[in-house]
Amino acid sequence: PKAVQRIVLGMQGQANASLGPDIRTLHLDDGTEVIHVVQPVLGGRGGFVHIGMDKEPIRKATAKAILNQQALTLVAFLTCVAIAFLFIRLLPGDPVLLLAGERGLSPERYADLMAQFGFDRPLWQQYLEYLTGVLHGDLGNSIVTKKPVLAEFWALFPATLAARLDPVEALR
């Protein structure tokens, strides 16, 4: 804008002895804010480059970039949750019969376990319940240990983190 050019041209005679850029916010008479950057050329021996930028388009672009990044994060999270849910549900065989093993189950016990694990409900309802649980930090219980999955995760996470941060020390 012309107001920015006027400020930049008016400040060209000023010298800044620092070797790095000098970044300031200037407030114009009309109420707009301008970012003014003074960049030394050849350590100040070659003069200074003055750049003036209106702050409002920068704010809008930054806000848009943050919102886009958050939207992509949400999409990635929901995709991962959906894939995990579908992998569990698409495994071959009946999960309740797999849990029972070779012992078998009575029809009444089978119906109880189907209701307990929610396999008697429609797939979309199972997914919404799973998603709600994940959003509340409830990842369910381990089939093997019968303990909450999140508790088991936090019990093993320090060792995983140590192995990631210092793999040589983790092997000792």
Tab-separated table of C-alpha atoms in Angstrom, residues 14-24 36-45 47-51:
chain	number	residue	atom	x	y	z
A	14	GLN	CA	18.031	5.509	9.313
A	15	ALA	CA	20.886	3.083	9.941
A	16	ASN	CA	20.823	0.020	12.149
A	17	ALA	CA	24.173	-1.265	13.319
A	18	SER	CA	22.966	-4.787	14.177
A	19	LEU	CA	23.987	-7.668	11.924
A	20	GLY	CA	20.550	-9.315	11.979
A	21	PRO	CA	17.193	-8.050	10.785
A	22	ASP	CA	15.397	-5.453	12.868
A	23	ILE	CA	11.683	-6.241	12.930
A	24	ARG	CA	9.224	-3.718	14.342
A	36	HIS	CA	8.669	-3.106	9.143
A	37	VAL	CA	11.777	-5.208	8.526
A	38	VAL	CA	15.229	-3.640	8.191
A	39	GLN	CA	17.736	-6.154	6.806
A	40	PRO	CA	21.409	-5.159	6.725
A	41	VAL	CA	23.289	-5.865	3.491
A	42	LEU	CA	26.928	-6.997	3.844
A	43	GLY	CA	26.817	-6.557	7.595
A	44	GLY	CA	25.531	-3.005	7.271
A	45	ARG	CA	28.397	-1.860	5.036
A	47	GLY	CA	23.304	-0.336	3.417
A	48	PHE	CA	19.948	-1.615	4.563
A	49	VAL	CA	16.902	-3.055	2.809
A	50	HIS	CA	13.594	-1.826	4.197
A	51	ILE	CA	10.494	-3.951	3.719
